[in-house]
Tab-separated table of C-alpha atoms in Angstrom:
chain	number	residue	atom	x	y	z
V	108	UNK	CA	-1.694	-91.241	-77.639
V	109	UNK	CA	-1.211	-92.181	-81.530
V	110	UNK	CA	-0.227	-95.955	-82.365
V	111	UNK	CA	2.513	-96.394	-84.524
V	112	UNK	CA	1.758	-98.861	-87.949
V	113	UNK	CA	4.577	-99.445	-90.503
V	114	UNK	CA	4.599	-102.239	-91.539
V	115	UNK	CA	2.107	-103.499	-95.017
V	116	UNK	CA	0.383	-106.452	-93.507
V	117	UNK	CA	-1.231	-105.093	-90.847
V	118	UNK	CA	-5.087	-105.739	-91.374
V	119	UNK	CA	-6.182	-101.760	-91.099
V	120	UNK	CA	-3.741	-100.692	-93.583
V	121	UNK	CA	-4.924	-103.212	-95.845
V	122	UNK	CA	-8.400	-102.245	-95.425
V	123	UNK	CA	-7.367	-98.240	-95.691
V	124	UNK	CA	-6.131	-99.464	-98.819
V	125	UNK	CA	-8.530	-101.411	-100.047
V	126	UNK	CA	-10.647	-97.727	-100.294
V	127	UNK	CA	-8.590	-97.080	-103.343
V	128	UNK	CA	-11.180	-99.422	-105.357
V	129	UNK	CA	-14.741	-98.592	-105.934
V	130	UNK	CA	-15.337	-101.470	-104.765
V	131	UNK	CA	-13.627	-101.646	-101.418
V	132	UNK	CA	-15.676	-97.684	-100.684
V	133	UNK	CA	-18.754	-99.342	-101.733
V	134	UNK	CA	-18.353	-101.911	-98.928
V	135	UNK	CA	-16.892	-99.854	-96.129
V	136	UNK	CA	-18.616	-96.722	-97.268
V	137	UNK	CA	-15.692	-94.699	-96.295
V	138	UNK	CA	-13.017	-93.000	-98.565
V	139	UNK	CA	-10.174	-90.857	-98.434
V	140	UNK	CA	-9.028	-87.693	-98.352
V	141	UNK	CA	-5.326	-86.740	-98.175
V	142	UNK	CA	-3.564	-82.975	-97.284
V	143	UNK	CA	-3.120	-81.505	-94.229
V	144	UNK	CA	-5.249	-78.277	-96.049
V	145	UNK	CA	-8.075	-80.483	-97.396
V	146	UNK	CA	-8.232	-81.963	-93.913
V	147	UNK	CA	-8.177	-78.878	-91.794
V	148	UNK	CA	-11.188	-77.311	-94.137
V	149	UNK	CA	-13.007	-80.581	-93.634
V	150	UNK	CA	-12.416	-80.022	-89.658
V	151	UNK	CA	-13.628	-76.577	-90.211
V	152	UNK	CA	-16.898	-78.071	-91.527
V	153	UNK	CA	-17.943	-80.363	-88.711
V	154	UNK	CA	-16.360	-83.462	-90.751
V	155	UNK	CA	-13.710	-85.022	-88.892
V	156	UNK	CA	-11.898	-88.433	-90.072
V	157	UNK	CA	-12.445	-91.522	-88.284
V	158	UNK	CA	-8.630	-92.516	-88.628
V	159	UNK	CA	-5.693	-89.714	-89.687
V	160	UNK	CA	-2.443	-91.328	-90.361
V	161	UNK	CA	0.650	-88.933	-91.004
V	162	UNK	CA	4.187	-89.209	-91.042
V	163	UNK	CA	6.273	-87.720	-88.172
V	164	UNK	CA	7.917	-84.968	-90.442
V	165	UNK	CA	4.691	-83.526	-90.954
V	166	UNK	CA	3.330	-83.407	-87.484
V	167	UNK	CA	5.118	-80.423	-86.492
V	168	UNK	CA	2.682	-78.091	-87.213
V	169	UNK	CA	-0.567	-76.997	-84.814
V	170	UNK	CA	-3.073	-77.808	-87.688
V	171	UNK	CA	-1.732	-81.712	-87.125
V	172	UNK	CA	-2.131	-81.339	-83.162
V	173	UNK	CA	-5.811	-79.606	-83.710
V	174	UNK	CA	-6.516	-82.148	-86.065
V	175	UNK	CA	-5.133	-84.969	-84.067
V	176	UNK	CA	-6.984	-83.424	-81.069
V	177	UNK	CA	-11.076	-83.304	-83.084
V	178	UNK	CA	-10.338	-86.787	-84.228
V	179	UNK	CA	-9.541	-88.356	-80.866
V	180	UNK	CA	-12.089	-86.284	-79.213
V	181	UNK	CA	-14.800	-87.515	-81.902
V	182	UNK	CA	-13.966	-90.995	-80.577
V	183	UNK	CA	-11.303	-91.868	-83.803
V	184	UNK	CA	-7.723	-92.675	-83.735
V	185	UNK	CA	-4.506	-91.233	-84.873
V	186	UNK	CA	-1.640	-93.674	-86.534
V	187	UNK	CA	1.339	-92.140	-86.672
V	188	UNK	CA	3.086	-94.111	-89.932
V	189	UNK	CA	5.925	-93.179	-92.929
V	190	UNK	CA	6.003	-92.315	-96.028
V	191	UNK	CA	5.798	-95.824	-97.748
V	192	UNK	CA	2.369	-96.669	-96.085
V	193	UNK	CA	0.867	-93.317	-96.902
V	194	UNK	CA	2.257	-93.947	-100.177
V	195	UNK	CA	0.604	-97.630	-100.252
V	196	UNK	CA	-2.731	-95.768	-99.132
V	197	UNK	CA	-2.934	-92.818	-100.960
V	198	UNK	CA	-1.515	-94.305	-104.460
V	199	UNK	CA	0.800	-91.419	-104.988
V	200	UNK	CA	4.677	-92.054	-105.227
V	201	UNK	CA	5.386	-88.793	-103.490
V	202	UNK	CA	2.323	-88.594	-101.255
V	203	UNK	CA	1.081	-85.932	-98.479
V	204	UNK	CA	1.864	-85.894	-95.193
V	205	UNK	CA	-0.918	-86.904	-93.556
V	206	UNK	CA	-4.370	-88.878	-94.882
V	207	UNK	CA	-7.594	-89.283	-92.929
V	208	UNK	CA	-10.510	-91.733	-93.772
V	209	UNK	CA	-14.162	-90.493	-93.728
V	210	UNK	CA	-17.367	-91.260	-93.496
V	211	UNK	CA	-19.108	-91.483	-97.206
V	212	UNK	CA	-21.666	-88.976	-96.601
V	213	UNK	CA	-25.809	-89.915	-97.694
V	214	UNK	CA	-26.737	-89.022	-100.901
V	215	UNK	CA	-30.444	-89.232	-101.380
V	216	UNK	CA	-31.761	-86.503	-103.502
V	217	UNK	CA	-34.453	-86.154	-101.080
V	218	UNK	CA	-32.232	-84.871	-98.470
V	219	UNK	CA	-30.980	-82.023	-100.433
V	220	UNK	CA	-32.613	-78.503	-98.671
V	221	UNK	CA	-32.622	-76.284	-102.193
V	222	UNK	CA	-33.735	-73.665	-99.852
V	223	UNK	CA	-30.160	-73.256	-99.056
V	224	UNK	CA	-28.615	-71.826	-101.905
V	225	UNK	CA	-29.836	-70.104	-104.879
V	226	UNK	CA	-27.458	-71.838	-106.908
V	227	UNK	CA	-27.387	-75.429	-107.941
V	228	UNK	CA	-24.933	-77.622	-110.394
V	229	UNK	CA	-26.723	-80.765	-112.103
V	230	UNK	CA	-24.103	-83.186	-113.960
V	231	UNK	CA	-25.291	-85.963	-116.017
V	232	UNK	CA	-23.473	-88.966	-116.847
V	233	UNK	CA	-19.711	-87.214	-116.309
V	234	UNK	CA	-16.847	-90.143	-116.520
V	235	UNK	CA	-14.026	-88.470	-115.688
V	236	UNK	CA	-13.784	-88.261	-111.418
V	237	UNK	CA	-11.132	-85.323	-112.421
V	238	UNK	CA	-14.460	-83.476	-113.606
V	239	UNK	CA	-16.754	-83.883	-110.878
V	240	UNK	CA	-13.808	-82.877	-108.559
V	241	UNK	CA	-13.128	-79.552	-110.439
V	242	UNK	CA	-16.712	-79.060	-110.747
V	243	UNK	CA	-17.062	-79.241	-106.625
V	244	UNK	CA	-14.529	-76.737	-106.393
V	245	UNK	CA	-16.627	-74.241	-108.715
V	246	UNK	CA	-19.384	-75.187	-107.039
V	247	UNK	CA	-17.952	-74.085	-103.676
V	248	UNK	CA	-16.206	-70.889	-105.461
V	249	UNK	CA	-19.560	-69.669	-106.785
V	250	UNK	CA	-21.628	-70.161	-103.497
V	251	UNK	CA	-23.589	-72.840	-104.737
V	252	UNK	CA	-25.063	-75.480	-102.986
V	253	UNK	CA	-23.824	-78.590	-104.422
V	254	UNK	CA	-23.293	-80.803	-106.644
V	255	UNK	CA	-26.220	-83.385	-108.220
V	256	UNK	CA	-24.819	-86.074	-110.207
V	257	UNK	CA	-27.588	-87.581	-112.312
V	258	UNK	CA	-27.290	-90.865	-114.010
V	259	UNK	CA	-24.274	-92.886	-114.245
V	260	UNK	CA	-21.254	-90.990	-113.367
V	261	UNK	CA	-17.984	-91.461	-112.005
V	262	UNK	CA	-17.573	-91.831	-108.095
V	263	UNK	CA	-17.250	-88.265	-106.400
V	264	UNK	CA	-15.484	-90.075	-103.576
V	265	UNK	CA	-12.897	-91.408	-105.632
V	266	UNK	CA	-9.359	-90.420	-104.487
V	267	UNK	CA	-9.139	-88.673	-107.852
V	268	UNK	CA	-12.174	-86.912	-107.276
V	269	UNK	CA	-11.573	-85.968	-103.716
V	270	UNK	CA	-8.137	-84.614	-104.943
V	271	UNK	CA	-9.384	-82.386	-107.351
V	272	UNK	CA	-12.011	-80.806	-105.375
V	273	UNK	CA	-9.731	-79.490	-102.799
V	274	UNK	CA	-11.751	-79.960	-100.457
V	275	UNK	CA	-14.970	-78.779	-101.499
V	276	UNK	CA	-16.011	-82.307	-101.152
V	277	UNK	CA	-16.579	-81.179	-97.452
V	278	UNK	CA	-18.522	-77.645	-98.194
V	279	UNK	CA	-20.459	-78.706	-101.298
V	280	UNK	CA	-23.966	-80.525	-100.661
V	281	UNK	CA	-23.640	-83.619	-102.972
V	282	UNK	CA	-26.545	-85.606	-104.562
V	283	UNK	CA	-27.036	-88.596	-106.779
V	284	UNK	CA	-30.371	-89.583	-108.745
V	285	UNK	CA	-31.591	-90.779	-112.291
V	286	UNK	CA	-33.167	-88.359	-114.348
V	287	UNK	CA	-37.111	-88.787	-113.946
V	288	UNK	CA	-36.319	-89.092	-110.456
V	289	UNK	CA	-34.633	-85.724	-110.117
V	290	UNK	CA	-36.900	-84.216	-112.776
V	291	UNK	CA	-39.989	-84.920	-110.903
V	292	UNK	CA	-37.997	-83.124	-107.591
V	293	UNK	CA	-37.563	-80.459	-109.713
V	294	UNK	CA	-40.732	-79.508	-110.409
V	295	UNK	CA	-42.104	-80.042	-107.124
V	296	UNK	CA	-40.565	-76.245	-106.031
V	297	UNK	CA	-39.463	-73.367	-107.616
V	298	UNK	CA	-36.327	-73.496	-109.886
V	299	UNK	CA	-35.133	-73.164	-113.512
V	300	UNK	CA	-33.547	-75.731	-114.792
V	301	UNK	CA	-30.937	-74.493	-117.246
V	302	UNK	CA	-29.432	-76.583	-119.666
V	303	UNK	CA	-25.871	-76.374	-121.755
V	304	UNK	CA	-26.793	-77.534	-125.215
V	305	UNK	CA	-25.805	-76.871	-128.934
V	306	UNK	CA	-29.502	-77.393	-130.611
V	307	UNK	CA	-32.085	-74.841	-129.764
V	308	UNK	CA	-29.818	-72.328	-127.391
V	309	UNK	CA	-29.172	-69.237	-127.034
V	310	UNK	CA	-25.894	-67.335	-125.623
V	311	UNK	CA	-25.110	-67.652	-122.438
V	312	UNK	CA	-24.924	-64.149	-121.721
V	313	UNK	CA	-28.386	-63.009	-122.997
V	314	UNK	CA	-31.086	-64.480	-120.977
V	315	UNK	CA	-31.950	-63.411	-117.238
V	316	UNK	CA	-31.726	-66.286	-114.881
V	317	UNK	CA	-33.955	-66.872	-111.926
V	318	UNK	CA	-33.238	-68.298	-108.814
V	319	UNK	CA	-32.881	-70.941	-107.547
V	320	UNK	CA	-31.209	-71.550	-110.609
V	321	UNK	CA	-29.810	-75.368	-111.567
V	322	UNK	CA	-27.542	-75.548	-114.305
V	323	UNK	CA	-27.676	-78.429	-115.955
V	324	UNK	CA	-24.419	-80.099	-117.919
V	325	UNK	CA	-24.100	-83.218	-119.895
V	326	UNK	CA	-21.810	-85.851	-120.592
V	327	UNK	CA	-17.796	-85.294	-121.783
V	328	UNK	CA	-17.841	-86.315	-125.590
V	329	UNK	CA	-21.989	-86.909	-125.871
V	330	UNK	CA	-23.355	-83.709	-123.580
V	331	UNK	CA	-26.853	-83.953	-122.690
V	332	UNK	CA	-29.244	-86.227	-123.881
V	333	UNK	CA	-31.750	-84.105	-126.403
V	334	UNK	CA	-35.007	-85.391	-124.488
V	335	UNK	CA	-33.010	-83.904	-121.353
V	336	UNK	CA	-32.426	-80.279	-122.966
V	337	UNK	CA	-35.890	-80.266	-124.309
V	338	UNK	CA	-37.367	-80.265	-120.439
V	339	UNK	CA	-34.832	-77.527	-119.600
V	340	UNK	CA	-36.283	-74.235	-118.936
V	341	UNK	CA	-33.622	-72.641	-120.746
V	342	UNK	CA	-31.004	-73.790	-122.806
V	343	UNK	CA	-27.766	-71.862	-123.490
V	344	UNK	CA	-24.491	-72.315	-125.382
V	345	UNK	CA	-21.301	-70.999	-125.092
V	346	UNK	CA	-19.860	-69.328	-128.449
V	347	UNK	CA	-16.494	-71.559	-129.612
V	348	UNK	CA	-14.627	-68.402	-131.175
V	349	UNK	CA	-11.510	-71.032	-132.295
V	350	UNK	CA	-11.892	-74.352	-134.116
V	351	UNK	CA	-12.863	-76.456	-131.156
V	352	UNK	CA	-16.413	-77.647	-130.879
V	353	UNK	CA	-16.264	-77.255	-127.158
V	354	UNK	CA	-14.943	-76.742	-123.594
V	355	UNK	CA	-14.444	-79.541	-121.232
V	356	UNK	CA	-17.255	-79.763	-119.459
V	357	UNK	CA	-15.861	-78.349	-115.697
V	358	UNK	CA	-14.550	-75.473	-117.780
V	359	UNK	CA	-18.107	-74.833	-119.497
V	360	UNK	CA	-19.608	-75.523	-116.159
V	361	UNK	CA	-17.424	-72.749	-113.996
V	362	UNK	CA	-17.880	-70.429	-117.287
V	363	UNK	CA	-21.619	-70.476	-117.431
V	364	UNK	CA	-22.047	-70.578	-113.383
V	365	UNK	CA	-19.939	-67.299	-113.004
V	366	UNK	CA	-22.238	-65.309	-115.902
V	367	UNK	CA	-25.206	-66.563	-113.774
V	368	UNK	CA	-23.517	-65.555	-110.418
V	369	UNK	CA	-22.514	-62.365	-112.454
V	370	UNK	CA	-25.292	-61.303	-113.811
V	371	UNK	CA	-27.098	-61.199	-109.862
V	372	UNK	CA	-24.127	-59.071	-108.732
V	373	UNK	CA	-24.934	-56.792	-110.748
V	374	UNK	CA	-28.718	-56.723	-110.087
């Protein structure tokens, strides 16, 4: 049966909390993920939380109970707990209903089976968690494998990142490397390595891509570094028909992976 926590000093909320910080995931390497929906889709995918705590007005419904049910079964434990704590967890003022704690999942390049997908997303260097989240969600809305994050990027398992991925955080294969490491991965199979760039590019809409295909994205407010573009197979811009210079970069990324996904429907 679920325990009952409410009150802010107890040890495991602190250290729930403490997952907030980069520092505190780093350490436990667990993080958070909060939404009964987010949850459910993580079930769905074999990932199941090693605590869920929820607040009794949103355990009436049979995702709770079936989620409730995988986590106990899986050895975990559910806390049943109010609004304030989830708020004190989560960081939210008006938080979900329920939260669950995870598992940070390995993220050695070397485990990554590009076999799987013909598809791949390559970030370098993105700051903004908000990004990588939004870019997970593409990912898993164009059927491709995952996410690599190259360089020095924000966490993906940040709660802002987490958020914004709806839960593709749980569907989306997700990698982290510096460049000559993933560049010499590359090239060790098959794949095109397509790069967003200003210098040297052509439109996005005129080349044929191959698969596997990895598109590769750069940085915010710098984009890619030129020595990175130059080893692309392939380097493509989007036309800027207004007076802006350029898209954010999950917007660039979700335009140029649906012309790619596109242009295979088609044949």
């Amino acid at each position: 049966m679920p325990r009952t926590i409410t009150a802010f000093s107890n040890p495991l909320i602190k250290r729930v909390r403490s997952l907030r910080e980069k520092k505190g995931r780093r350490l436990e390497r667990l993080f958070l993920a909060e939404g009964l929906r987010i949850l459910t889709e993580a079930r769905e995918m074999g990932r199941v939380p090693n605590w869920v705590f929820y607040a009794p007005e949103g355990a009436a419904h049979p995702l709770v109970d079936a989620l409730i049910a995988a986590v106990e079964g899986a050895g975990g434990e559910a806390i049943q707990t109010d609004r304030d704590i989830l708020s004190k967890l989560s960081g939210k003022d008006n938080p979900q209903a329920i939260l669950g704690v995870f598992d940070e999942p390995a993220t050695d390049l070397t485990l990554v089976d590009r076999t799987s997908a013909d598809l791949w997303i390559v970030a370098q260097a993105l700051r903004d968690p908000g990004n990588i989240g939004t870019i997970l969600r593409t990912g898993d809305a164009v059927g491709a494998g995952g996410l690599i994050l190259i360089d020095d990027c924000a966490d993906p398992f940040s709660v802002e990142a987490v958020r914004a991925s709806m839960g593709a955080i749980f569907t989306q294969t997700l990698a982290t490397a510096r460049w000559p490491a993933f560049l010499e991965w590359l090239r060790g199979s098959p794949g095109q390595l397509v790069a967003t760039a200003l210098d040297e590019a052509v439109d996005y809409q005129e080349p044929r891509y191959a698969r596997p295909c990895f598109l590769l994205v750069g940085n915010e407010s710098q984009g890619l570094p030129a020595d990175y573009a130059a080893a692309a197979d392939l380097r493509v811009k989007i036309p800027m028909l207004g007076k802006a210079d350029s898209l954010n970069a999950a917007v660039a990324t979700a335009v140029a992976a649906y012309e790619i996904r596109n242009q295979w429907r088609r044949g």
